[in-house]
mmCIF file of C-alpha atoms in Angstrom:
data_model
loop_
_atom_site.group_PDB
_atom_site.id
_atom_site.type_symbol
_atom_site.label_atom_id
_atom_site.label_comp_id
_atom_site.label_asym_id
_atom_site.label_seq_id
_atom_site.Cartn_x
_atom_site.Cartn_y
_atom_site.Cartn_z
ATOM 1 C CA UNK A 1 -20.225 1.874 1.450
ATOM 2 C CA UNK A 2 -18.843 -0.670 3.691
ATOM 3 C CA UNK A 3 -18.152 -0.554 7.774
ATOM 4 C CA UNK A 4 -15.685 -2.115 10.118
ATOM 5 C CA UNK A 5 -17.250 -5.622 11.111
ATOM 6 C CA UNK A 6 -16.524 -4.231 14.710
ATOM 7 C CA UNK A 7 -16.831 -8.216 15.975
ATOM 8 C CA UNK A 8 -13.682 -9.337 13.863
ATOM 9 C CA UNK A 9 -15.315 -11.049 11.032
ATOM 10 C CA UNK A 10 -14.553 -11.042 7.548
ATOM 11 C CA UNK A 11 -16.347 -10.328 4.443
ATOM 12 C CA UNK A 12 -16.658 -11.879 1.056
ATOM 13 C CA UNK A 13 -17.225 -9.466 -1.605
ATOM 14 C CA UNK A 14 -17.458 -10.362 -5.740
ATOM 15 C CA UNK A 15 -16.507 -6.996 -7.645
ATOM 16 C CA UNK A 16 -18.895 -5.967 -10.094
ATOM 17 C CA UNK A 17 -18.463 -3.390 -12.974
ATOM 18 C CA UNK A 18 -18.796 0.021 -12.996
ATOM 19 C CA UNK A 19 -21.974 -0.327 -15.047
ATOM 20 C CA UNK A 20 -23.985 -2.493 -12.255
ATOM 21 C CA UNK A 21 -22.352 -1.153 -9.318
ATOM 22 C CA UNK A 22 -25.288 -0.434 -6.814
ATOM 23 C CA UNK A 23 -25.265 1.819 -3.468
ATOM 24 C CA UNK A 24 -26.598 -1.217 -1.350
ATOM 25 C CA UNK A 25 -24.111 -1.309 1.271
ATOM 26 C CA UNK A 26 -25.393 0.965 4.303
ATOM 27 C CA UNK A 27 -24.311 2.244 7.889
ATOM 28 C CA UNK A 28 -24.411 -0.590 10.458
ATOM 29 C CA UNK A 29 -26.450 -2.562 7.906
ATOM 30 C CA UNK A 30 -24.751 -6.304 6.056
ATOM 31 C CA UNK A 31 -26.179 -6.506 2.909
ATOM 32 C CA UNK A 32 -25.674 -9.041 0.130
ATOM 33 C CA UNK A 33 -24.088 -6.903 -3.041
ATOM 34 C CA UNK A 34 -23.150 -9.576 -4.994
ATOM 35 C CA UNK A 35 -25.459 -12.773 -4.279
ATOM 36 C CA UNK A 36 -22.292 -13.893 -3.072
ATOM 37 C CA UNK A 37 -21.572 -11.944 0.668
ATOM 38 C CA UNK A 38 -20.707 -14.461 3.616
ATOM 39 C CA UNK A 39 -19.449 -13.687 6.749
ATOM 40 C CA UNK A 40 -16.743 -16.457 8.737
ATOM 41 C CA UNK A 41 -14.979 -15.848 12.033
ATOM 42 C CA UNK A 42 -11.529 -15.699 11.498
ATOM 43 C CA UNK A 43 -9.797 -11.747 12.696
ATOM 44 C CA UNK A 44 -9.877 -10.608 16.488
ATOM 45 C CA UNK A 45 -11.094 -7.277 16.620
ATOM 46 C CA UNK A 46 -8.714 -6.328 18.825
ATOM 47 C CA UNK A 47 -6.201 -5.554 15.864
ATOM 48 C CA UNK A 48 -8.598 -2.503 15.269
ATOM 49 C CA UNK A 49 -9.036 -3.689 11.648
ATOM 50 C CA UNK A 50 -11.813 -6.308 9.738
ATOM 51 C CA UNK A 51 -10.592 -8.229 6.680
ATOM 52 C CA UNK A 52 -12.657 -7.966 3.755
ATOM 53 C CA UNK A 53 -11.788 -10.085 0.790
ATOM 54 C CA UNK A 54 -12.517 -9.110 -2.951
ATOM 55 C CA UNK A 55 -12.814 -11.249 -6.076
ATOM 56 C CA UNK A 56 -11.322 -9.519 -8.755
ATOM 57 C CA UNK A 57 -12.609 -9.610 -12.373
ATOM 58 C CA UNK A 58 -10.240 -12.776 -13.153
ATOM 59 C CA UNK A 59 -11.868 -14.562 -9.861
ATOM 60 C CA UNK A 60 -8.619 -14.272 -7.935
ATOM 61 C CA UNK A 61 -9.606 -13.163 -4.118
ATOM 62 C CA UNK A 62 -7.880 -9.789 -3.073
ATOM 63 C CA UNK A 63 -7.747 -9.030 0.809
ATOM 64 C CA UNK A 64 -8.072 -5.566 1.674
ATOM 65 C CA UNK A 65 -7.587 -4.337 5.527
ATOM 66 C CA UNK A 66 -10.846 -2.175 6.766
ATOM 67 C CA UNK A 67 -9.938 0.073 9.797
ATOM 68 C CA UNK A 68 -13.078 2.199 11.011
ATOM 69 C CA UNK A 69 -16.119 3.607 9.361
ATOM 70 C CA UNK A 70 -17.311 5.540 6.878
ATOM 71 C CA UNK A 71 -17.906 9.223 8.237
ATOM 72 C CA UNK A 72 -20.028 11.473 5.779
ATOM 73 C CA UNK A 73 -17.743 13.952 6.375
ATOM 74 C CA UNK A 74 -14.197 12.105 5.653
ATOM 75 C CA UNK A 75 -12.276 11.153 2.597
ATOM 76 C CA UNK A 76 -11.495 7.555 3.277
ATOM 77 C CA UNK A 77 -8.032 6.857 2.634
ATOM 78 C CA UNK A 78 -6.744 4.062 0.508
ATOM 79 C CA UNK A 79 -3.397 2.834 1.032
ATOM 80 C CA UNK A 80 -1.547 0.978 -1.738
ATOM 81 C CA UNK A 81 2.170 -0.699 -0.445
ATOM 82 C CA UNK A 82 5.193 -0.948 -2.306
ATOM 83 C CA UNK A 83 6.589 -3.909 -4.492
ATOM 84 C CA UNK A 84 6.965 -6.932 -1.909
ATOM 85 C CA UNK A 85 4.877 -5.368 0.919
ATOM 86 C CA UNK A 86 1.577 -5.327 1.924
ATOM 87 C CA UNK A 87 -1.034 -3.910 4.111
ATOM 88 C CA UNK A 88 0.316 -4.705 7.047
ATOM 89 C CA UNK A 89 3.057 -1.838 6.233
ATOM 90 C CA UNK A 90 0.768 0.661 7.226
ATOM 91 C CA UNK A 91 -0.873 -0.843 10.857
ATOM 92 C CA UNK A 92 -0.018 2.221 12.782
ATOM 93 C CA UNK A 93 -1.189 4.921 10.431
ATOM 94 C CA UNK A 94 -4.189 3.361 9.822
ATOM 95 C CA UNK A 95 -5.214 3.257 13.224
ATOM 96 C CA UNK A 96 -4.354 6.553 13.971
ATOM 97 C CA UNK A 97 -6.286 7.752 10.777
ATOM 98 C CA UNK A 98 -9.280 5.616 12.076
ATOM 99 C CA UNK A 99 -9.615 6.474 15.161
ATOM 100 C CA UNK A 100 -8.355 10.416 14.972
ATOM 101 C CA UNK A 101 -11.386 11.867 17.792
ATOM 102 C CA UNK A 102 -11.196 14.958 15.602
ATOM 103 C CA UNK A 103 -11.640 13.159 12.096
ATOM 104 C CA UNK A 104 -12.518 9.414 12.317
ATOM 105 C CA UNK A 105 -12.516 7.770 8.802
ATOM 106 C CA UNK A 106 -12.003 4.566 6.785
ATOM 107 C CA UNK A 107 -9.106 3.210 5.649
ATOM 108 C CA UNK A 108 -8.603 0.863 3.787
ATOM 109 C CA UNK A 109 -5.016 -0.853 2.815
ATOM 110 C CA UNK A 110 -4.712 -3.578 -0.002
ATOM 111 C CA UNK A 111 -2.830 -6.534 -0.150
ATOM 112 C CA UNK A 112 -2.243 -7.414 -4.337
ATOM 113 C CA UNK A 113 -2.578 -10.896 -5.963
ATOM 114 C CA UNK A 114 0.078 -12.825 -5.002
ATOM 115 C CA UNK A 115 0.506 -10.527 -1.242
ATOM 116 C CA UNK A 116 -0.090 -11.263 2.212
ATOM 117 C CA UNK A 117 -3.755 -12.799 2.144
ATOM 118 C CA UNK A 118 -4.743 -12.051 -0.931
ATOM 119 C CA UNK A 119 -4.762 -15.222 -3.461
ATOM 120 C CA UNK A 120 -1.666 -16.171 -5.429
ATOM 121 C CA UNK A 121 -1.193 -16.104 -9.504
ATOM 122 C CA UNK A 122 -0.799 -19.337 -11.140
ATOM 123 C CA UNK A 123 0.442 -17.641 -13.473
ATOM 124 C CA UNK A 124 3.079 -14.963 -12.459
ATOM 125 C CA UNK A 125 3.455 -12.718 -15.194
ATOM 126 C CA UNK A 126 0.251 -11.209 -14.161
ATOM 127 C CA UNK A 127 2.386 -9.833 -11.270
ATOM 128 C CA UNK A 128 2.302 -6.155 -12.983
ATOM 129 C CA UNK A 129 1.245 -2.522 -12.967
ATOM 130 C CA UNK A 130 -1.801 -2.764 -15.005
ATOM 131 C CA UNK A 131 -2.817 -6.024 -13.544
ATOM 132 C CA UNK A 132 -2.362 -4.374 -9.977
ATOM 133 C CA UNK A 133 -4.566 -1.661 -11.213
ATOM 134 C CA UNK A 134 -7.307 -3.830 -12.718
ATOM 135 C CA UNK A 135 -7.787 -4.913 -8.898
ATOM 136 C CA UNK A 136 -6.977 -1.760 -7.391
ATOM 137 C CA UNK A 137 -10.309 -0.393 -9.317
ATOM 138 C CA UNK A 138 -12.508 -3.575 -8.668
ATOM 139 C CA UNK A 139 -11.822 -3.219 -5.129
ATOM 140 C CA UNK A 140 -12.852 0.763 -5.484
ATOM 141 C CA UNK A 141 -16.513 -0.799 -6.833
ATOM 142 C CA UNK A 142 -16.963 -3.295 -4.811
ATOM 143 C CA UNK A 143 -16.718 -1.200 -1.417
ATOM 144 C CA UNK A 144 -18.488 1.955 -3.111
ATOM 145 C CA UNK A 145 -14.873 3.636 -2.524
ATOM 146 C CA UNK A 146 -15.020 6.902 -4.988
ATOM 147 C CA UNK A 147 -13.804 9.563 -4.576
ATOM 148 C CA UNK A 148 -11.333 8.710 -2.086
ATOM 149 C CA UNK A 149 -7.372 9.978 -0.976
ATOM 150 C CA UNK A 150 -4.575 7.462 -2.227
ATOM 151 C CA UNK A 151 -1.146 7.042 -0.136
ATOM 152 C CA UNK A 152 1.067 4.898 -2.363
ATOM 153 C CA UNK A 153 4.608 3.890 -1.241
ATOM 154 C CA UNK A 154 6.918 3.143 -4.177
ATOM 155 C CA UNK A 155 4.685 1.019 -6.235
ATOM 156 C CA UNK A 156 1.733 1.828 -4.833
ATOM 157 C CA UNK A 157 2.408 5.582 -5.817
ATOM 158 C CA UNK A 158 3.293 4.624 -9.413
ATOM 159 C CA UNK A 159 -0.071 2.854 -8.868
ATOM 160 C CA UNK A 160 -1.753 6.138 -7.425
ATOM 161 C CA UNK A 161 -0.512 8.246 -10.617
ATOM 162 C CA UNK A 162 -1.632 5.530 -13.005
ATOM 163 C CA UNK A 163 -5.201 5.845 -11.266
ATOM 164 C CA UNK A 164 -5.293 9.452 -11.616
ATOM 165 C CA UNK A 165 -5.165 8.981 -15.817
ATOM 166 C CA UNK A 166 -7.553 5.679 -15.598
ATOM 167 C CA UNK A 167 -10.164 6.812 -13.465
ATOM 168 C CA UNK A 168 -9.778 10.501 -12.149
ATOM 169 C CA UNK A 169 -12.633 10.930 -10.229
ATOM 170 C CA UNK A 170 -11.802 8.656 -7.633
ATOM 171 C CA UNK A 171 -9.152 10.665 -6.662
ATOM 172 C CA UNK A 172 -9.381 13.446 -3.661
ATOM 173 C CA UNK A 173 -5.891 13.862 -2.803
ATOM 174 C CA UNK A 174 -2.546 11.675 -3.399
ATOM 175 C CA UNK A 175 0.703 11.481 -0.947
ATOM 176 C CA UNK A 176 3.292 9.740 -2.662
ATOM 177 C CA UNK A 177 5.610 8.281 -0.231
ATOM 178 C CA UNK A 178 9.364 8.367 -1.881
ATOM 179 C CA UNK A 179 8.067 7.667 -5.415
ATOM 180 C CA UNK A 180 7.548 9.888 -8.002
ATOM 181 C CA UNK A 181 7.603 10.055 -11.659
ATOM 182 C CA UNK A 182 11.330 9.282 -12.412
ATOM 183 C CA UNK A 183 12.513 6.399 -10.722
ATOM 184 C CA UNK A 184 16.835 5.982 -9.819
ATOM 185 C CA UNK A 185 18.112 2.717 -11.587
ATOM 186 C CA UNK A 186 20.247 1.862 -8.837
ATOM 187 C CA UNK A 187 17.460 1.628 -6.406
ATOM 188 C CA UNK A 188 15.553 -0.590 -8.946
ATOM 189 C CA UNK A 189 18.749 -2.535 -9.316
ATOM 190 C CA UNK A 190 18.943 -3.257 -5.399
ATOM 191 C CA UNK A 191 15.312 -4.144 -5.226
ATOM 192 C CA UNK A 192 16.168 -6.212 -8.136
ATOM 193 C CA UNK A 193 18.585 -7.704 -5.754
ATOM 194 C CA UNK A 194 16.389 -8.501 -3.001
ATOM 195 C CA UNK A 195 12.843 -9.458 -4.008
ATOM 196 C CA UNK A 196 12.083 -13.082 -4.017
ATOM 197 C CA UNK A 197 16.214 -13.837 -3.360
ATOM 198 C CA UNK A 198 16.318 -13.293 0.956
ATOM 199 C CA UNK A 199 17.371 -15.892 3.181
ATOM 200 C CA UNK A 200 14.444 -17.683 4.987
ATOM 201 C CA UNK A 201 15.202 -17.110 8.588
ATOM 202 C CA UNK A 202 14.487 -19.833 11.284
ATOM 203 C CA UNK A 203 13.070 -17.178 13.534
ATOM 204 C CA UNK A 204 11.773 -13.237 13.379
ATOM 205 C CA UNK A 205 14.839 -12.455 15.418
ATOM 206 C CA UNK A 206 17.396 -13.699 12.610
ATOM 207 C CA UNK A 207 14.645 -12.267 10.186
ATOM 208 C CA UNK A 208 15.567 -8.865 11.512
ATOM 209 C CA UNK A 209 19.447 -9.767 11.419
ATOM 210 C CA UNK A 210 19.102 -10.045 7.588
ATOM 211 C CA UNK A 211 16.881 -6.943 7.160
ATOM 212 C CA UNK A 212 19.136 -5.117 8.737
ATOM 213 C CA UNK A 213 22.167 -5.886 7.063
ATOM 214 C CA UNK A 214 20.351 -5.486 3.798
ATOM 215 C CA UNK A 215 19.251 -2.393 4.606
ATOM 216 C CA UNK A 216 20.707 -0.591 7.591
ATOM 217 C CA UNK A 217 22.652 2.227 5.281
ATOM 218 C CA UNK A 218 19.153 3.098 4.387
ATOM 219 C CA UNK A 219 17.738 2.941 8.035
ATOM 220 C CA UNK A 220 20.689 3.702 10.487
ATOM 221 C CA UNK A 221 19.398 4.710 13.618
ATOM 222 C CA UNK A 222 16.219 1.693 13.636
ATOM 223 C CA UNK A 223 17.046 0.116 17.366
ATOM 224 C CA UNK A 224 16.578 -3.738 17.462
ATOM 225 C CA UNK A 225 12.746 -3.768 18.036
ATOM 226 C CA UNK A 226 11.985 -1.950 14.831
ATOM 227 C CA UNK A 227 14.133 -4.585 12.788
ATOM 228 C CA UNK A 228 11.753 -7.442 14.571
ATOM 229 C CA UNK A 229 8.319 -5.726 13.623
ATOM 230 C CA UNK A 230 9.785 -5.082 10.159
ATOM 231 C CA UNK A 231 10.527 -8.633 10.192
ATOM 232 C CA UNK A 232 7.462 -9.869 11.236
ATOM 233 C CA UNK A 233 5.892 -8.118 8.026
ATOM 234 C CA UNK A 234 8.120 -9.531 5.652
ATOM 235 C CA UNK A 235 7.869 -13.142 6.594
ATOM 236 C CA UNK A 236 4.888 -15.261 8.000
ATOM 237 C CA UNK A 237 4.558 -18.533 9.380
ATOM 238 C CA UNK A 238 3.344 -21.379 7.647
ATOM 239 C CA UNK A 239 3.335 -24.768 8.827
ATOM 240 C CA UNK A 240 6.270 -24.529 11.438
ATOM 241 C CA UNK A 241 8.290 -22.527 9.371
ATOM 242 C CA UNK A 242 8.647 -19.061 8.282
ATOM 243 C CA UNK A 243 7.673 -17.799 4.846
ATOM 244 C CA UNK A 244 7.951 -14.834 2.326
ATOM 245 C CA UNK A 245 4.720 -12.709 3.135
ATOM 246 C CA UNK A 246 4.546 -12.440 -0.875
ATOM 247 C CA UNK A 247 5.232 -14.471 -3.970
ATOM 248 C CA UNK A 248 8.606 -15.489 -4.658
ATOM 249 C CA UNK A 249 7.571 -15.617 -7.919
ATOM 250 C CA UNK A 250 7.107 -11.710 -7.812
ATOM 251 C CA UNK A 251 10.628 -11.523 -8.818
ATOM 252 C CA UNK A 252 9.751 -12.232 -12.548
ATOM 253 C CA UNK A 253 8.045 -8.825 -12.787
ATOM 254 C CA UNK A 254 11.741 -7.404 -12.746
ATOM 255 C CA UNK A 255 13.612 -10.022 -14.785
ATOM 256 C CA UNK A 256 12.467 -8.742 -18.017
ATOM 257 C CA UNK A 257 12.593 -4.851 -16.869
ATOM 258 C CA UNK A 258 15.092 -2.141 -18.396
ATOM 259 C CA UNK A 259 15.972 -0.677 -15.168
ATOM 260 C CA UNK A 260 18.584 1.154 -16.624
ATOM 261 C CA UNK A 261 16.090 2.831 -18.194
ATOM 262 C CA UNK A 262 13.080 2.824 -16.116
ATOM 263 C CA UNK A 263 9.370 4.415 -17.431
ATOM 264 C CA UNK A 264 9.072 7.852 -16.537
ATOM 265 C CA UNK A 265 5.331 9.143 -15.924
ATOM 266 C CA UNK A 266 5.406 12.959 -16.185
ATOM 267 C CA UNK A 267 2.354 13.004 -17.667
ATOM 268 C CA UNK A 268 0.430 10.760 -15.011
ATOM 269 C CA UNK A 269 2.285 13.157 -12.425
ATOM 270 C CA UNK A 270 0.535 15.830 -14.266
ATOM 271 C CA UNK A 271 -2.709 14.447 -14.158
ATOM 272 C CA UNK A 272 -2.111 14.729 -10.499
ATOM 273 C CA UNK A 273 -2.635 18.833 -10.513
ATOM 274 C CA UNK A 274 -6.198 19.440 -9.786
ATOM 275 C CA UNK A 275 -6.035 17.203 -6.575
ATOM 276 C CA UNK A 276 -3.618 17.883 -3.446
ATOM 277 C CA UNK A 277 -0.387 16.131 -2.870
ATOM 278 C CA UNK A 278 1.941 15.609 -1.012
ATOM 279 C CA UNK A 279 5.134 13.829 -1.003
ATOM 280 C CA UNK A 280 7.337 11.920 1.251
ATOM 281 C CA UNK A 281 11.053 11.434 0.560
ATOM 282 C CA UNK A 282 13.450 9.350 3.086
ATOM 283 C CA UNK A 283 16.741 11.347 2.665
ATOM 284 C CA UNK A 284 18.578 8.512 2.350
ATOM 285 C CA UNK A 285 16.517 7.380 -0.271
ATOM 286 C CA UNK A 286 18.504 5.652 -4.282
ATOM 287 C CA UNK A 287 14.994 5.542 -5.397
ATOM 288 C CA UNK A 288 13.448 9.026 -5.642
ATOM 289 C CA UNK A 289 16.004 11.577 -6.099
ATOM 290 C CA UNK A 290 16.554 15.437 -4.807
ATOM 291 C CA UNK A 291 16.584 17.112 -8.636
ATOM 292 C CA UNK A 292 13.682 14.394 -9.387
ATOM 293 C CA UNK A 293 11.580 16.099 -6.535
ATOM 294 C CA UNK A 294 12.989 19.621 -7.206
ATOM 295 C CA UNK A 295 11.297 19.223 -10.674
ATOM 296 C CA UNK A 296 8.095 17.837 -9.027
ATOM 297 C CA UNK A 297 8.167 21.384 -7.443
ATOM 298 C CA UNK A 298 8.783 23.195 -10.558
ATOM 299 C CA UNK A 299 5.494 21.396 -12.092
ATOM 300 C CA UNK A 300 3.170 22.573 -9.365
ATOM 301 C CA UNK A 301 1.831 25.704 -7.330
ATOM 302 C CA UNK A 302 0.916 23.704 -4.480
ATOM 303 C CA UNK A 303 2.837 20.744 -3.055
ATOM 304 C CA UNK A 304 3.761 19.710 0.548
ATOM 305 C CA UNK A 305 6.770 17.625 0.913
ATOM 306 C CA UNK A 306 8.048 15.834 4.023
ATOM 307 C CA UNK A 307 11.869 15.055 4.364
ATOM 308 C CA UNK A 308 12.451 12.032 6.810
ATOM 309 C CA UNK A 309 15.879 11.930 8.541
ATOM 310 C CA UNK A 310 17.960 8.701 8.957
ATOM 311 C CA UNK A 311 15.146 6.308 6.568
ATOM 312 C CA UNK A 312 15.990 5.519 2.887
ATOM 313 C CA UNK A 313 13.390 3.875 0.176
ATOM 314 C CA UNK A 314 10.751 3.852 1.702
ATOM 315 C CA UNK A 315 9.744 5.860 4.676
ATOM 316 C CA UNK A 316 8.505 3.420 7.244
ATOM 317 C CA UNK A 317 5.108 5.980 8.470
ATOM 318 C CA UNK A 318 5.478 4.931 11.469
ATOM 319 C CA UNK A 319 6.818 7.772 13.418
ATOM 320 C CA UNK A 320 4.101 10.015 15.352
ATOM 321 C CA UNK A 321 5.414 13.378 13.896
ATOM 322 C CA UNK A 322 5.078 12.102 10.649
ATOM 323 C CA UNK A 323 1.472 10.447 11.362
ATOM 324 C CA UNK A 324 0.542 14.092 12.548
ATOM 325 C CA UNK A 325 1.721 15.347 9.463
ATOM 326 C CA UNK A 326 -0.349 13.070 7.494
ATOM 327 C CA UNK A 327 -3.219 13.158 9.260
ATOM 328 C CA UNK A 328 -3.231 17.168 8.926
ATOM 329 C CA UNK A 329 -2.972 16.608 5.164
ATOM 330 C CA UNK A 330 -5.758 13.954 5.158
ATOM 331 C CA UNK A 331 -7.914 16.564 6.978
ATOM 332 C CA UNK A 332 -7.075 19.270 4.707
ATOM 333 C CA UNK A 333 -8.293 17.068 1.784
ATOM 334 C CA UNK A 334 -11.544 17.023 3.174
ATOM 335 C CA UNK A 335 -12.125 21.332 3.210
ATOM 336 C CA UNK A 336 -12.096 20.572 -0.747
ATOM 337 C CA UNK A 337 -15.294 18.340 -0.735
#
């Protein structure tokens, strides 16, 4: 397993296969997994989180966000963001989750190739599902992450329910967060719209001016500082300027896509039904729909499902209600170990 590098450092890790993975990481121990571990100074621990930084099977480096420490008896959480986000989506949660004095745990969120810190594609049609899940699983054997509870907004859940087919022993419990196994063409046609296409503000402040009036019918009632933090993870600075916080290039993935007719993934929402789920729908949300969840229902015994007032596609997890809610489902995960 892997820990927190409480003093802000960051780790190297190469990802090795499921046939020579090897239980040599320990508590409060650094050891060398790959032949390949170094250790630079470069993240103040005062953001309650380490980076650690995975090469993938293709050698690209993936950057995953480690908040606490493993806890023998917690589920560490893995969070997976949507399309054009990354792990910096889920900052708040993740330190709750971490640092819960009832139920510390790790969690770890993932930035993919071509996302946040994680290393860019030269070539961009890589930018896809399975390619996304080849790392997703090299980062699960590199940290000794198995089995493990996934929270996947939009993408990431797609990404969660295409795990649960591939590899479903490394799954303890799933929330989906306003994703599920049919997806509304009209929100993939305004994603379409967006991703890769935004103005490049000259400042965070007229960052959040264009968020908001790209999406304030989905998220009426955010006041002005919420529009500036969700600004400040969608663009990053870079040499005086401001930046995409992803790959512009990203916006291939959806040129070629029938998003009239979107995949459906019953079946990898069924392969969900031995582990427990929840699911999070912003009731404003075009991209999961109210008969789409209603048949969710219909397909289980057990599901928990969270409504969020006033937030469209997708739920920003930021709220404390809703990080109590979570948490309570995390928790309940672990009674089934």
């Amino acid at each position: 397993m892997t820990e927190q590098l409480g003093d802000g450092r960051i780790a190297y890790v190469h990802a090795r296969s499921a046939h020579d993975a090897e239980p040599s990481l320990r508590q409060n121990r650094q050891v060398d997994v790959s032949g390949a571990l170094a250790f630079t100074a470069g993240v103040q621990s005062d953001r309650h989180f380490a980076s650690v930084f995975v090469t993938g099977a293709d050698g690209l480096r993936l950057h995953v966000r480690s908040y606490g420490a493993r806890v023998a008896s917690a589920l560490p959480v893995v969070c997976l963001p949507g399309l054009a986000r990354t792990a910096a989506d889920f900052h708040p949660l993740a330190v709750a989750l971490a640092a819960n004095p009832a139920k510390p745990r790790l969690v770890l969120a993932l930035d993919y190739r071509g996302h946040g810190r994680s290393e860019y594609d030269r070539n961009p049609d890589n930018y896809t599902l399975p390619a996304a899940l080849a790392d997703l699983s090299a980062v699960l054997i590199a940290l000794e992450i198995a089995p493990a509870i996934f929270l996947g907004t939009s993408y990431g859940g797609l990404l969660a329910m295409m795990l649960a087919v591939w590899r479903p022993t490394a799954i303890a419990g799933v929330i989906l967060n306003d994703i599920g196994p049919v997806m509304e063409p009209h929100g993939w046609v305004r994603i379409k719209g967006y991703v890769g296409k935004l103005p490049i503000p000259r400042n965070f402040e007229e960052g959040a001016e264009i968020l908001r009036w790209w999406f304030d019918a989905q998220f009426p009632k955010l006041a002005p500082q919420d529009w500036i933090a969700l600004a400040q993870r969608t663009w990053r600075e870079h040499r005086g300027r401001l930046v995409p916080d992803y790959d512009p290039k990203l916006a291939r993935t959806l040129e070629g896509a029938d998003l009239q007719h979107p995949l459906t993934l019953w079946n990898h929402f069924d392969a969900l039904a031995r582990v427990p789920l929840m699911v999070i729908r912003g009731a404003n949300s075009d991209m999961l729909a109210p008969n789409t969840l209603q048949a969710m229902l219909s397909r289980r015994s057990e599901l928990e499902v969270i409504i969020v007032p006033d937030q469209g596609h997708a739920p920003l997890l930021d709220e404390p209600k809703l990080i109590r809610r979570i948490a309570a489902f995390v928790t309940s995960c672990d009674a089934r170990l």
